[in-house]
Amino acid sequence: MKVKTKCIAIVMPLLFLCVSCAEVKKEESTEVAIEKVKLMTLDPGHFHAALVQKAMYPQVDSTIFVFAPKGAEVDDFLTKIKQYNSRVENSTAWEVKTYLGDDYLNKMTSEKPGNVMVVAGKNSKKIDYVLAAVKAGLNVYADKPLVINPEGFEKLKEAFIIAEENGVMIYDIMTERFESTTMMQKQFSLLPNVFGELIDGTPEEPAISKESVHHFFKYVSGKPLIRPSWFFDVNEEGEGIVDVTTHLVDLVQWEAFPNQIIDSSQVEMVSARRWPTVLSLEEFQNVTGSDTYPEYLEKDIAEDGLNVYCNGEMTYKINGKFAKVSVIWNYKAPEGTGDTHYSVMRGSKSNLIIKQGEEENYKPVLYVESKLGADFEKSLNLAIENEIAEQFLGTTVEKVEDGKWKIVIPEKFKIGHESHFGQVTENYLKYLASGELPTWEVPNMITKYYTTIAAYKKAKEN
């Protein structure tokens, strides 16, 4: 089902929500001339905004439009685009047209020189930007999270209804779906001969668990990342339990229930907690370049330093299965390490475990842990040869110990976090061209944010 657009020559999506949404009549398919997608970047306050344009795309016009208030954040975005344009290998050729002023949002929605709004910055403002965009008939391509509090979640539900009425698309950037070990974990979980079925689990031993460890000080595109001071204000960035956990909750739904619509009524929050990471003034200075804590952070300053509530953990039931998600932030990773990810899916025949510790040289590695006898290795090798090779040709299996194997994925599939933004964007562009999202994407986005907000409310009770 598709709808015509009013002001741009791209077939836009009809989003499927619920019976209470406005009814849209089914129309006969008509040929529409497909022009280039034109990107408008709004208020780029996070480096993810630039990573969307680290590569170029045939479907996207080389002229991009930037609407933002004046300041260091938009300057940093423009600098990164210049770096991409001037690099020796795989250089881009973006032509940037910039409007800087306090009325940047009204300017974008009134002039609309593009048809897709890209937004990555202050999470507190993001849902208002999304609402303004869909009301103006613009598509939205947004960094996570779309919302960080209960009030924002109500606005998000409204935004999806308006997007459907106006025939435009809201899509959040879920890069972790393209990480090779995660993709492999999902693929193995779909093989009954190897995985069996996902068990129900318990709160103590969930059917699916995911944990990520992040660091405030890190390198992006080869340079130390300078984070804005507001990044450490949970009123602007959001607490960890509603920020990074968005990726993990998304992966739980995407892996455990592929291509299925999951309604929020199928989610039961069992427990949730939050705790701070403490930054000294020196550490804060190293990450932000600021000499002092700004006034708006005084509420979070204690004797031991700046308390940032960026850590969170939740245990919940989803579609009858227990799941656990947790996120941890440290100041800086030890030399030679970086952000890490741990994940386990427990099946009736095997467990699928992703580790990223010292033994793995801090690179994600997938292990298969059998619950069966000697015949399991034969089933595993057949799966590698037949099903896995279709997507990951060259993958091999290496026995670690009795009942446990390491999956060796060819290096060509390990492209890194920054490059995943290009992959997600390519996917998004295909949805724009086809005029529709998969039927499960919108309801599952709503359920994803329902889950993070439910965890936030439960953690605040403690």
Tab-separated table of C-alpha atoms in Angstrom, residues 34 67 218 249 384:
chain	number	residue	atom	x	y	z
A	34	ILE	CA	11.850	9.449	-8.490
A	67	PHE	CA	19.886	24.360	9.796
A	218	LYS	CA	37.196	7.848	22.672
A	249	VAL	CA	16.083	-3.423	23.393
A	384	ILE	CA	27.936	-23.346	8.329
